[in-house]
JSON list of C-alpha atoms and ligand atoms in Angstrom, two decimals:
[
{"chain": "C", "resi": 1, "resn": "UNK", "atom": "CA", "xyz": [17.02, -7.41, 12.13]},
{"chain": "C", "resi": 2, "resn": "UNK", "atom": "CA", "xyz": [15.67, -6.25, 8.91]},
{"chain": "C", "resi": 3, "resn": "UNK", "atom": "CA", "xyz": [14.11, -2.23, 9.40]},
{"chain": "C", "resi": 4, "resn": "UNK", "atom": "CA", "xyz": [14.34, -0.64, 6.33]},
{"chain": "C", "resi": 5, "resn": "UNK", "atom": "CA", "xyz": [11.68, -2.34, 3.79]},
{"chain": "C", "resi": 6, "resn": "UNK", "atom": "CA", "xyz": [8.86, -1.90, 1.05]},
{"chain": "C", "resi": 7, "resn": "UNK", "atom": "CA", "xyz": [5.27, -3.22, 0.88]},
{"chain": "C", "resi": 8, "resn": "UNK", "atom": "CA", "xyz": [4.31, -4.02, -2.53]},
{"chain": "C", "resi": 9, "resn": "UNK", "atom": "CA", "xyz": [0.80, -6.18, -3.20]},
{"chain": "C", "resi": 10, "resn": "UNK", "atom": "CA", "xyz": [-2.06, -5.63, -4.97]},
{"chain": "C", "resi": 11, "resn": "UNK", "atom": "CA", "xyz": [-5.03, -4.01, -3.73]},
{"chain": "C", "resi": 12, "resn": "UNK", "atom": "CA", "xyz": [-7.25, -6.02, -1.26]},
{"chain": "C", "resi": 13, "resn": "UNK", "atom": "CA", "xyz": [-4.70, -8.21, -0.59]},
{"chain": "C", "resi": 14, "resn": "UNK", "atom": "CA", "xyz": [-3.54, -6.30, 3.24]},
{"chain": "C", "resi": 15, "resn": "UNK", "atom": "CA", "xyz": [-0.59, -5.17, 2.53]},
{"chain": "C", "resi": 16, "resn": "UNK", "atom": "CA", "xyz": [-1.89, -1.25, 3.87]},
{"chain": "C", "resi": 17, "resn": "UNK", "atom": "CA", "xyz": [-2.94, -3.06, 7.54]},
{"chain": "C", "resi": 18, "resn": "UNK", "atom": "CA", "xyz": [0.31, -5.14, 7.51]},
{"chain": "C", "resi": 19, "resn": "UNK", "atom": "CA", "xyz": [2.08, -2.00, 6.74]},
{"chain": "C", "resi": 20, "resn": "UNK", "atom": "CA", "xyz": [0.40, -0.05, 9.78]},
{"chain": "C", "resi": 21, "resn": "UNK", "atom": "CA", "xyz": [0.56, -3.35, 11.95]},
{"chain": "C", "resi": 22, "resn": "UNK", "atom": "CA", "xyz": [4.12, -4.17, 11.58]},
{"chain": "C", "resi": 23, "resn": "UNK", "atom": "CA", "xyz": [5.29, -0.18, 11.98]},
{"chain": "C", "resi": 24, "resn": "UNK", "atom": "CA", "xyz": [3.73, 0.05, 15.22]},
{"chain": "C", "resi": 25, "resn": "UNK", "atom": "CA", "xyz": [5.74, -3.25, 16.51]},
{"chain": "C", "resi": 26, "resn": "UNK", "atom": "CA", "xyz": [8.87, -2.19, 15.66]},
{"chain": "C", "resi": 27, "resn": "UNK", "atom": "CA", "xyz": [8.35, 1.51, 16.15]},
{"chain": "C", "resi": 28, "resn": "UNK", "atom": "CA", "xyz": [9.53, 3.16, 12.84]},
{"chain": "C", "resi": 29, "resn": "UNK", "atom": "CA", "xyz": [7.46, 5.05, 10.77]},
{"chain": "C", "resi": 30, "resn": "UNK", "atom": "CA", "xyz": [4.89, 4.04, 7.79]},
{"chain": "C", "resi": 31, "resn": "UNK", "atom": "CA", "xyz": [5.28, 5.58, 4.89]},
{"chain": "C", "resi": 32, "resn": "UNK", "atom": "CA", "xyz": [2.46, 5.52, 2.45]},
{"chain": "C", "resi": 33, "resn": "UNK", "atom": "CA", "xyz": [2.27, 7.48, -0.59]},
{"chain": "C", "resi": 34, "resn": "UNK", "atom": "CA", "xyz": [-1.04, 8.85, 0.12]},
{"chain": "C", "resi": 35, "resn": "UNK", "atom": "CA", "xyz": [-0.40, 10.25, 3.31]},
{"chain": "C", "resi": 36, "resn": "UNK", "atom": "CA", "xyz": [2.58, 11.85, 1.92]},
{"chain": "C", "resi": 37, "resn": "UNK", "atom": "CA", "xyz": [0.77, 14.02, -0.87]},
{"chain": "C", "resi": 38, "resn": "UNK", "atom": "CA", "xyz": [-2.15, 14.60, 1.78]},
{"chain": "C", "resi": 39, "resn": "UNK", "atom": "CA", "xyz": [0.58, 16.26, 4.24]},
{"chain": "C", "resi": 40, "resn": "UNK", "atom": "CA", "xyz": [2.20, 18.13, 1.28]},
{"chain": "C", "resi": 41, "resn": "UNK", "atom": "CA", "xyz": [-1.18, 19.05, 0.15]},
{"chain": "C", "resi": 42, "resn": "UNK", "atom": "CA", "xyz": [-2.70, 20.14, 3.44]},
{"chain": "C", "resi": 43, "resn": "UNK", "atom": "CA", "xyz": [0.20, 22.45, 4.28]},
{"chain": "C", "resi": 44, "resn": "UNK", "atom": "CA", "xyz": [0.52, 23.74, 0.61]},
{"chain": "C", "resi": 45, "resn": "UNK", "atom": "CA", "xyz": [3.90, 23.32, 0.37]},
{"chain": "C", "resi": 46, "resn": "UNK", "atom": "CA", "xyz": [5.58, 23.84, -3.12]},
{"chain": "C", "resi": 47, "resn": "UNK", "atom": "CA", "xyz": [5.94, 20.11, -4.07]},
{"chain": "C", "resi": 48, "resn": "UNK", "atom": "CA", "xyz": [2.05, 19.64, -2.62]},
{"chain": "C", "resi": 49, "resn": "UNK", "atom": "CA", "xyz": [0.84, 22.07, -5.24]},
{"chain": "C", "resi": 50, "resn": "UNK", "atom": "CA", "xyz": [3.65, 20.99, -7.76]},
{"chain": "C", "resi": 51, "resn": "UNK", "atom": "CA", "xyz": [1.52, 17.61, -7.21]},
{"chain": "C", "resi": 52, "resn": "UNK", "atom": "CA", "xyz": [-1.85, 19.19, -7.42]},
{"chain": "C", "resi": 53, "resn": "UNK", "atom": "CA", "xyz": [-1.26, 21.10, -10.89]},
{"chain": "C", "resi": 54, "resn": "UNK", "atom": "CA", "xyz": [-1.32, 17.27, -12.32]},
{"chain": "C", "resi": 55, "resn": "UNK", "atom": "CA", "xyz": [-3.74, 15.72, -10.43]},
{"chain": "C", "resi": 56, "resn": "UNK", "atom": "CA", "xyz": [-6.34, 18.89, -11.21]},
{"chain": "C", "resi": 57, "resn": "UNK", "atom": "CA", "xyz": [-5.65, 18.34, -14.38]},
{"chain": "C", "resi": 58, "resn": "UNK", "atom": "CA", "xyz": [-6.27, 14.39, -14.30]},
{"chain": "C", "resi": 59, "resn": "UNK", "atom": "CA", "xyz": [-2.85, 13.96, -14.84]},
{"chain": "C", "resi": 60, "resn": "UNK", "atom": "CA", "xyz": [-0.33, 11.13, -13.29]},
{"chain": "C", "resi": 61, "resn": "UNK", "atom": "CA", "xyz": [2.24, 13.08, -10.95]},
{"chain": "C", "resi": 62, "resn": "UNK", "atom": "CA", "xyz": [6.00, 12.85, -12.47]},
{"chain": "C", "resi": 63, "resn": "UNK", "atom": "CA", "xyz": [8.49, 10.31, -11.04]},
{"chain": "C", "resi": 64, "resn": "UNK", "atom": "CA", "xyz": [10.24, 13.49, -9.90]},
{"chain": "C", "resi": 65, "resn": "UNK", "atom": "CA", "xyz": [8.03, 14.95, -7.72]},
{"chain": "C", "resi": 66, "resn": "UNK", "atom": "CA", "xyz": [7.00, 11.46, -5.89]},
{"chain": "C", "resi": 67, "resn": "UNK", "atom": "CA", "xyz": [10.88, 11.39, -5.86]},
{"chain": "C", "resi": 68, "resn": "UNK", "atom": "CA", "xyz": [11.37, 14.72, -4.09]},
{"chain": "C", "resi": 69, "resn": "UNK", "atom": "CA", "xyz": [8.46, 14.30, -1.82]},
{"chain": "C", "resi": 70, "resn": "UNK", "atom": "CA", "xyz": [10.40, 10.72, -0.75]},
{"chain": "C", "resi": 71, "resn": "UNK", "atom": "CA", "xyz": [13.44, 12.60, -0.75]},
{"chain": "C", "resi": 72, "resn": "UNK", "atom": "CA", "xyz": [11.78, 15.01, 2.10]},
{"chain": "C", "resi": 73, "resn": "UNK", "atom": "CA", "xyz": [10.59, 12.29, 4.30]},
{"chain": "C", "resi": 74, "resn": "UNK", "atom": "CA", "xyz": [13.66, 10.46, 4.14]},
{"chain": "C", "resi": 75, "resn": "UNK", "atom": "CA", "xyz": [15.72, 13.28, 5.47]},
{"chain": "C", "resi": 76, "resn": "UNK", "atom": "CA", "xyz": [13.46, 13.51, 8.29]},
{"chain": "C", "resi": 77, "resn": "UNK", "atom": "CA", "xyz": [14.81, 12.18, 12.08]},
{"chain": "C", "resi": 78, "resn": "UNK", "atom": "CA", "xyz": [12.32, 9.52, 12.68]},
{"chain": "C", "resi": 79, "resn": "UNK", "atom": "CA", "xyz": [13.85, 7.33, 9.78]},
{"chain": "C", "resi": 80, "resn": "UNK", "atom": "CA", "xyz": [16.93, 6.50, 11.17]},
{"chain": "C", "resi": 81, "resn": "UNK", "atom": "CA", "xyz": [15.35, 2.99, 13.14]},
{"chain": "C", "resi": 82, "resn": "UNK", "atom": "CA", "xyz": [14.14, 2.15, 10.15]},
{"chain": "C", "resi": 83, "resn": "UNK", "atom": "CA", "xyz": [10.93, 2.66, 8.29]},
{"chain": "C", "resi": 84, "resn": "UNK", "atom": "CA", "xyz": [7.78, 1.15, 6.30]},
{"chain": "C", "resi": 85, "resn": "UNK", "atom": "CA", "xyz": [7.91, 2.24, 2.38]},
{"chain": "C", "resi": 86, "resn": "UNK", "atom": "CA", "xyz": [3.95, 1.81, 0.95]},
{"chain": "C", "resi": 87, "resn": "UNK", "atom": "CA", "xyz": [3.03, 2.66, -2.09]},
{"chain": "C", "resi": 88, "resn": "UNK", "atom": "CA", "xyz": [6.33, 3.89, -3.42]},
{"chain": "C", "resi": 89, "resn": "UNK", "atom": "CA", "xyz": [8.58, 2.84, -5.08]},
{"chain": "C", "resi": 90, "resn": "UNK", "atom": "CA", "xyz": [5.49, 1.97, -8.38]},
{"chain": "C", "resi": 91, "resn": "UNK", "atom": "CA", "xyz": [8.58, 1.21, -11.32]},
{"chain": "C", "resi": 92, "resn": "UNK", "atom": "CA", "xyz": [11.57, 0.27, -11.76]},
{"chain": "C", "resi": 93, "resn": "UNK", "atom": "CA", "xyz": [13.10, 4.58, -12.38]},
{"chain": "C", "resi": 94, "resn": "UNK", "atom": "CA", "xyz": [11.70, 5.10, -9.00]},
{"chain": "C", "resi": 95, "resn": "UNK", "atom": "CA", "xyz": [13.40, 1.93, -7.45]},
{"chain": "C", "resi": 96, "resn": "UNK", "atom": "CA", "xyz": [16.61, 3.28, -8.85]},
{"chain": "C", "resi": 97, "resn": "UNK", "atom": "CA", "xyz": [15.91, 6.70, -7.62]},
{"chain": "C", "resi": 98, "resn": "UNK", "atom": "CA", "xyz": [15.63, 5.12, -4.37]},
{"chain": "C", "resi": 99, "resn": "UNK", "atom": "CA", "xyz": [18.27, 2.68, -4.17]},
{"chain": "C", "resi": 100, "resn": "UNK", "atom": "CA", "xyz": [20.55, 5.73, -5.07]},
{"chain": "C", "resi": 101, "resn": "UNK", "atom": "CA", "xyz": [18.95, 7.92, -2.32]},
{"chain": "C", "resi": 102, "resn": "UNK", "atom": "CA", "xyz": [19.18, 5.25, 0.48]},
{"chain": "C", "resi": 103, "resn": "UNK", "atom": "CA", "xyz": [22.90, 4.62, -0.45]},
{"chain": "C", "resi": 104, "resn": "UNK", "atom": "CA", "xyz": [23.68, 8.37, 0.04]},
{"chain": "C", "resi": 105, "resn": "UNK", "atom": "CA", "xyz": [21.87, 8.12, 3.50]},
{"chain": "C", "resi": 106, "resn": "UNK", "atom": "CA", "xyz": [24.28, 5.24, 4.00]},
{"chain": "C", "resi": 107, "resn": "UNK", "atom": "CA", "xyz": [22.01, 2.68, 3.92]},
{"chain": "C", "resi": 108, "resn": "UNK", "atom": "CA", "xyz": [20.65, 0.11, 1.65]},
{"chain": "C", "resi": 109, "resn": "UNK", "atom": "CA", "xyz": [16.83, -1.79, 1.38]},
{"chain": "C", "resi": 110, "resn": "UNK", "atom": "CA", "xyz": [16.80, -4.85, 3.36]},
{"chain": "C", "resi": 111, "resn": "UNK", "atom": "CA", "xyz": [13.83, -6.42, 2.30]},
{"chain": "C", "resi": 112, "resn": "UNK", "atom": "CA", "xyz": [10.63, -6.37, 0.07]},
{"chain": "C", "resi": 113, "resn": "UNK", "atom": "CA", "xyz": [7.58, -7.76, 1.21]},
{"chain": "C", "resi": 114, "resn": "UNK", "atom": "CA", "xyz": [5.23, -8.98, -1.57]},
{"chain": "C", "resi": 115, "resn": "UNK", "atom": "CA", "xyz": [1.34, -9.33, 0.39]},
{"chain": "C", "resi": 116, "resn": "UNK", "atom": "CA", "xyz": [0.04, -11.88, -2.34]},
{"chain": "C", "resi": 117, "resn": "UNK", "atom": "CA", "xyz": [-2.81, -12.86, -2.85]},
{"chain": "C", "resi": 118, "resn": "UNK", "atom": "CA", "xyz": [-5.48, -14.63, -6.21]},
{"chain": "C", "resi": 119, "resn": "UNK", "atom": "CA", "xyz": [-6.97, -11.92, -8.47]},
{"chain": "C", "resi": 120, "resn": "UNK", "atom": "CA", "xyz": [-10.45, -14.41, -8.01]},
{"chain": "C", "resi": 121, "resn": "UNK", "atom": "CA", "xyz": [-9.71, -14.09, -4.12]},
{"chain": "C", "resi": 122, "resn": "UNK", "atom": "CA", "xyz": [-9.25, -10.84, -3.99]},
{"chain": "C", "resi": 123, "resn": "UNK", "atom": "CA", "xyz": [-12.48, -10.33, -6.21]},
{"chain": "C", "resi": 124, "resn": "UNK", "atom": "CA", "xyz": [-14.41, -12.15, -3.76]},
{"chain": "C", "resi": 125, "resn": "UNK", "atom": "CA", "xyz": [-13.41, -9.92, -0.92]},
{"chain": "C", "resi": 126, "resn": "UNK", "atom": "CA", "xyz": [-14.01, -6.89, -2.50]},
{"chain": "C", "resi": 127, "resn": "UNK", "atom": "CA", "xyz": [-17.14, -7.45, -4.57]},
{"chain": "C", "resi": 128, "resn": "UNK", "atom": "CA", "xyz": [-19.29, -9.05, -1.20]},
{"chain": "C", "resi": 129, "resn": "UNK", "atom": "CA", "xyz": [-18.48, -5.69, 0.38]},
{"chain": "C", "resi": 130, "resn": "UNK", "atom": "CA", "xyz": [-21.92, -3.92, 1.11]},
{"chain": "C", "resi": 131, "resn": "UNK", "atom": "CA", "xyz": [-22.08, -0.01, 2.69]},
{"chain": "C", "resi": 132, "resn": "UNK", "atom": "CA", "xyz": [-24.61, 1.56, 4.31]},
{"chain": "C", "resi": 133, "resn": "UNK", "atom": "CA", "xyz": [-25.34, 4.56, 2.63]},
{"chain": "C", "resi": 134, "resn": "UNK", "atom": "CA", "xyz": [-26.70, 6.40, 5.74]},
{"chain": "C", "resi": 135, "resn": "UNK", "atom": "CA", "xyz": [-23.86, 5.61, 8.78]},
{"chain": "C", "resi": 136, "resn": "UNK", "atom": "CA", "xyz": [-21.14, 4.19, 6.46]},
{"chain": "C", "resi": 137, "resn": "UNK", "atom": "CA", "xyz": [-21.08, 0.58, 7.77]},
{"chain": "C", "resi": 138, "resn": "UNK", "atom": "CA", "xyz": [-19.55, -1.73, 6.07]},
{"chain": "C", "resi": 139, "resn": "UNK", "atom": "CA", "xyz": [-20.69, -5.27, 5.41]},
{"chain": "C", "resi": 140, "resn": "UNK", "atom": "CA", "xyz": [-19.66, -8.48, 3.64]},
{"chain": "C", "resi": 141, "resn": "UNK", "atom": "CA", "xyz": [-22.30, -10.70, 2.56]},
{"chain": "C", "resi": 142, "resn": "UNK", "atom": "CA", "xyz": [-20.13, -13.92, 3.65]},
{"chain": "C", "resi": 143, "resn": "UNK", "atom": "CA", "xyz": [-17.79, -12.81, 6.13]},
{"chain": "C", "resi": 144, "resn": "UNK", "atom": "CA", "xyz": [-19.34, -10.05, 7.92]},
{"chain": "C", "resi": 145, "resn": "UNK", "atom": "CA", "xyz": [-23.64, -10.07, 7.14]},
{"chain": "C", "resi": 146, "resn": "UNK", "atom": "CA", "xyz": [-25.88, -7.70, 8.62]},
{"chain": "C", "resi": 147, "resn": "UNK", "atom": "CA", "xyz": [-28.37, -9.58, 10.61]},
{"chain": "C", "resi": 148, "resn": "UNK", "atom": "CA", "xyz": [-31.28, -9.68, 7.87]},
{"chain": "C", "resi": 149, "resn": "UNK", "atom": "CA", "xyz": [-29.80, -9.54, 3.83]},
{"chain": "C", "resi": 150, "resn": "UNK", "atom": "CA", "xyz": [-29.51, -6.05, 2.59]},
{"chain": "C", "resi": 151, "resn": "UNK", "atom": "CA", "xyz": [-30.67, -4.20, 5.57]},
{"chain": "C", "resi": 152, "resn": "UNK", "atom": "CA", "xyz": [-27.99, -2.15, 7.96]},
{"chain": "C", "resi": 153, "resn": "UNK", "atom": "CA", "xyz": [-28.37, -3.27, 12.10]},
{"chain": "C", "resi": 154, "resn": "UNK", "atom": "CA", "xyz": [-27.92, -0.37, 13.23]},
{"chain": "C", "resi": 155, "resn": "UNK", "atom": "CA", "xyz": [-30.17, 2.19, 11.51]},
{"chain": "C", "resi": 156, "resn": "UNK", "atom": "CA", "xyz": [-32.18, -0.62, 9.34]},
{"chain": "C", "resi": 157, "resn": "UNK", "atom": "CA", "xyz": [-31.05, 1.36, 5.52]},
{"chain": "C", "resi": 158, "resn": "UNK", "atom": "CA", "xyz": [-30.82, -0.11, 2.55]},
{"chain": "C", "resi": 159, "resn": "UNK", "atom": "CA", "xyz": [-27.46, -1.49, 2.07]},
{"chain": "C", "resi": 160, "resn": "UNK", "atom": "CA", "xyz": [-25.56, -0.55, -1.43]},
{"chain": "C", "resi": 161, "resn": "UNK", "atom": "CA", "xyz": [-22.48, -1.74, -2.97]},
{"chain": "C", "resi": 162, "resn": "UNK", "atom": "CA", "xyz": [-20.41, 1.15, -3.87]},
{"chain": "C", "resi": 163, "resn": "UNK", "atom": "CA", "xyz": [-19.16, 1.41, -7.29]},
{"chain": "C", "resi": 164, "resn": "UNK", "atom": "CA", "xyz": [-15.79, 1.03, -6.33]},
{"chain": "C", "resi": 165, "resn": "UNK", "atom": "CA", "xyz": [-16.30, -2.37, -5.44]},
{"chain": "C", "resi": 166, "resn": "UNK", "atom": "CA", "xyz": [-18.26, -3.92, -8.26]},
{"chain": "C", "resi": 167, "resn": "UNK", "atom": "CA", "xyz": [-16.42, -6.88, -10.38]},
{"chain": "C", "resi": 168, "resn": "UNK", "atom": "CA", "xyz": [-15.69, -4.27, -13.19]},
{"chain": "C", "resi": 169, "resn": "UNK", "atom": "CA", "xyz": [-13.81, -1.47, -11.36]},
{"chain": "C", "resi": 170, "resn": "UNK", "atom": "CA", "xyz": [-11.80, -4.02, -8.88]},
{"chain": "C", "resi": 171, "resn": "UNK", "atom": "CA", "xyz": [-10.80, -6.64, -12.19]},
{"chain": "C", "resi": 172, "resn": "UNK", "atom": "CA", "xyz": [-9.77, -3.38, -13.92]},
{"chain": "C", "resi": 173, "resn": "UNK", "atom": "CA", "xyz": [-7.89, -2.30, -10.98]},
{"chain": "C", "resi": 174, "resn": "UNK", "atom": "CA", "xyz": [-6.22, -5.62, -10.69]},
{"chain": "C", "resi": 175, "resn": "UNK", "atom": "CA", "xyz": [-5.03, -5.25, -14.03]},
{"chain": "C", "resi": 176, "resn": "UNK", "atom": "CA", "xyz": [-3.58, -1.86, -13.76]},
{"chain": "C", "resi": 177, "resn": "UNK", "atom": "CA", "xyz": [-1.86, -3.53, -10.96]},
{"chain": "C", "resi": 178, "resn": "UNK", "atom": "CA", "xyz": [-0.40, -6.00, -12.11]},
{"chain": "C", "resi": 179, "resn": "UNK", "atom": "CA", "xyz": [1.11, -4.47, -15.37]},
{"chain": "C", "resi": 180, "resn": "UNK", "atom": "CA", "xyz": [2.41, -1.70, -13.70]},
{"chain": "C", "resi": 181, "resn": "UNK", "atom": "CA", "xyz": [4.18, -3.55, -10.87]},
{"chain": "C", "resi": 182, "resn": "UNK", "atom": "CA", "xyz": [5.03, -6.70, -12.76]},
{"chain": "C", "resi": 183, "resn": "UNK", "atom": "CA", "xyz": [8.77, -4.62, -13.86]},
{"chain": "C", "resi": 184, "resn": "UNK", "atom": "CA", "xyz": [9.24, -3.63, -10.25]},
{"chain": "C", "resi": 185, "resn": "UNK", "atom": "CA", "xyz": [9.15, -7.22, -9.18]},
{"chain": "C", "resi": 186, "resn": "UNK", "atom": "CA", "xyz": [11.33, -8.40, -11.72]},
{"chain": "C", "resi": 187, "resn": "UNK", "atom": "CA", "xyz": [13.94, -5.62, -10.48]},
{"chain": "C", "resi": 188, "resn": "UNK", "atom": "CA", "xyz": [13.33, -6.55, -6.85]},
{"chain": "C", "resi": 189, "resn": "UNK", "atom": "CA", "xyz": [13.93, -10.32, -6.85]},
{"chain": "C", "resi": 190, "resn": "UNK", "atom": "CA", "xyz": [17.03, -10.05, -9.49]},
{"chain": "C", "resi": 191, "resn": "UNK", "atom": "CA", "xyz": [19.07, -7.96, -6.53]},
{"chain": "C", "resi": 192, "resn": "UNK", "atom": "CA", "xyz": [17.54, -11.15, -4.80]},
{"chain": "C", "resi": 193, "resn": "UNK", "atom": "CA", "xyz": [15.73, -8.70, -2.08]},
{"chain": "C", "resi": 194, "resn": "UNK", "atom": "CA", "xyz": [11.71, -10.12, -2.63]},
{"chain": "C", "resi": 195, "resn": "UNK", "atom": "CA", "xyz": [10.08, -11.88, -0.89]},
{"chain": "C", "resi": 196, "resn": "UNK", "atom": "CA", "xyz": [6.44, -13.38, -0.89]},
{"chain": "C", "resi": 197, "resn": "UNK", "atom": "CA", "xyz": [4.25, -13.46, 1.92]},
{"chain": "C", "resi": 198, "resn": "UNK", "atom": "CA", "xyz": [0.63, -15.11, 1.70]},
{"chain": "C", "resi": 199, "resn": "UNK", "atom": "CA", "xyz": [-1.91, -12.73, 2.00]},
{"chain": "C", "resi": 200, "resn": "UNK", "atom": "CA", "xyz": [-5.01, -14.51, 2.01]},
{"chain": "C", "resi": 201, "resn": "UNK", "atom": "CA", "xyz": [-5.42, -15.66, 5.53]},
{"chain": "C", "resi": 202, "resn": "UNK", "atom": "CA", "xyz": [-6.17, -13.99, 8.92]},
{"chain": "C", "resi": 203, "resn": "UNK", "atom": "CA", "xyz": [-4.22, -10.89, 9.87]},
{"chain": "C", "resi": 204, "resn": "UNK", "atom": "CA", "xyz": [-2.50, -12.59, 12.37]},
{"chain": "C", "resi": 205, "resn": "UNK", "atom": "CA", "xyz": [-0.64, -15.34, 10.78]},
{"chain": "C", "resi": 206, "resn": "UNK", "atom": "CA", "xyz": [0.70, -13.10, 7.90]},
{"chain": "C", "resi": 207, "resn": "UNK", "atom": "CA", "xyz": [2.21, -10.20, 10.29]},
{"chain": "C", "resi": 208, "resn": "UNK", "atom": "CA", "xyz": [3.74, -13.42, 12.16]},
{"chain": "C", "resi": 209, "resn": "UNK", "atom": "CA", "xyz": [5.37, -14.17, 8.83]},
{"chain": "C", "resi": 210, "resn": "UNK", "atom": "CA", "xyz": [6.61, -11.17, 8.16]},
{"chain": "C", "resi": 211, "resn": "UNK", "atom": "CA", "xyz": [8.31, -10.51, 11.44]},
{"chain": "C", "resi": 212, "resn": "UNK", "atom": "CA", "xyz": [10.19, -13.83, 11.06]},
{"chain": "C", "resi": 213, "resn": "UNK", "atom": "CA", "xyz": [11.35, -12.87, 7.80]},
{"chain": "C", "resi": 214, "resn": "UNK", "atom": "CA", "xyz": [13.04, -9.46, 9.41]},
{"chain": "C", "resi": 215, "resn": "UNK", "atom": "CA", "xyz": [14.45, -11.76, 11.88]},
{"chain": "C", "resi": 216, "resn": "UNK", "atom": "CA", "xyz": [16.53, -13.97, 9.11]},
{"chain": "O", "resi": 1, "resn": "ZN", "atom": "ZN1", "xyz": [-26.35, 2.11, 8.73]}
]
């Protein structure tokens, strides 16, 4: 069985809940980016406020310190079953970083899963998304309404949609996505190691997908 793999996908398309879903079933460890520079951040250690020199800055943190921080995690005991890269590798220097790092371990990437799903799709989700600004419930105006339009059941607020889920900020997002990831993908399927999974359905189905694919 397949147990050493990346998520890639665009966001809104599940590949985060997959991720989590699918680490818990086979009992190896999810690693997402963001947790990764939360830990280093939160115990200040020196690639955590390597990482935060950029960031407070508005900078993009280096391929090398995303590298080293991998590099840490990948050293650690609870890899050795297998494990759930999120968010990393994002190009096609990091993807060679890895490859090279795994291959030291003595291992290689089995798999990459690509979550897809359509921009418009994906658009739909995210812009129907209402919050309530008062106990942080979230809403979607098709899938999920509140029992009278615009008004939170529980606490009977206002509900808002936040900014980062109006058409502009999620079709910019999108697009930042899918320039920066399109190279990755190429690298991926030429060593012949992607492969698509369908998003846009019910949890369910897709992590049912995925788990036959580790089986092949
Ligand atoms: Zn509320």
């Amino acid at each position: 069985m397949k147990r050493r793999m990346i998520f890639v996908g665009p966001p809104g398309a599940g590949k985060g809940s997959q991720a989590k879903i699918l680490a818990n079933k086979l009992n190896i460890p999810h690693i997402s980016t963001g947790d990764m520079f939360r830990m280093h951040l939160k115990s200040q250690t020196p690639l955590g406020i390597l990482a935060k020199s950029y960031t407070d800055q508005g900078l993009l943190v280096p391929d090398d310190v995303t590298n080293d921080m991998v590099k840490v995690r990948l050293n650690e005991s609870d890899v050795h079953d297998g494990f759930i890269l999120d968010g990393y590798p994002r190009n096609p220097d990091q993807a060679q970083y890895l490859d090279q790092l795994v291959k030291d371990l003595g291992w290689a990437i089995d798999v990459v899963i690509n979550v897809t799903s359509e921009d418009e799709v994906i658009i739909d989700r995210i812009t129907g998304r209402r919050t309530c600004p008062v106990c942080g419930s979230i809403y979607h105006i098709t899938n999920y309404p509140p029992k009278v339009e615009g008004i939170c059941d529980k606490d009977g607020a206002t509900l808002v949609q936040r900014k980062d889920d109006s058409r502009e900020t999620i079709t910019k997002r999108l697009e930042v996505y899918n320039n920066e990831t399109f190279p990755l993908i190429a690298y991926y399927k030429s060593k012949g190691l992607l492969i698509d999974v369908d998003g846009n359905r019910d949890l369910e189905p897709v992590t049912k997908d995925i788990l036959e694919i580790l089986e092949q």
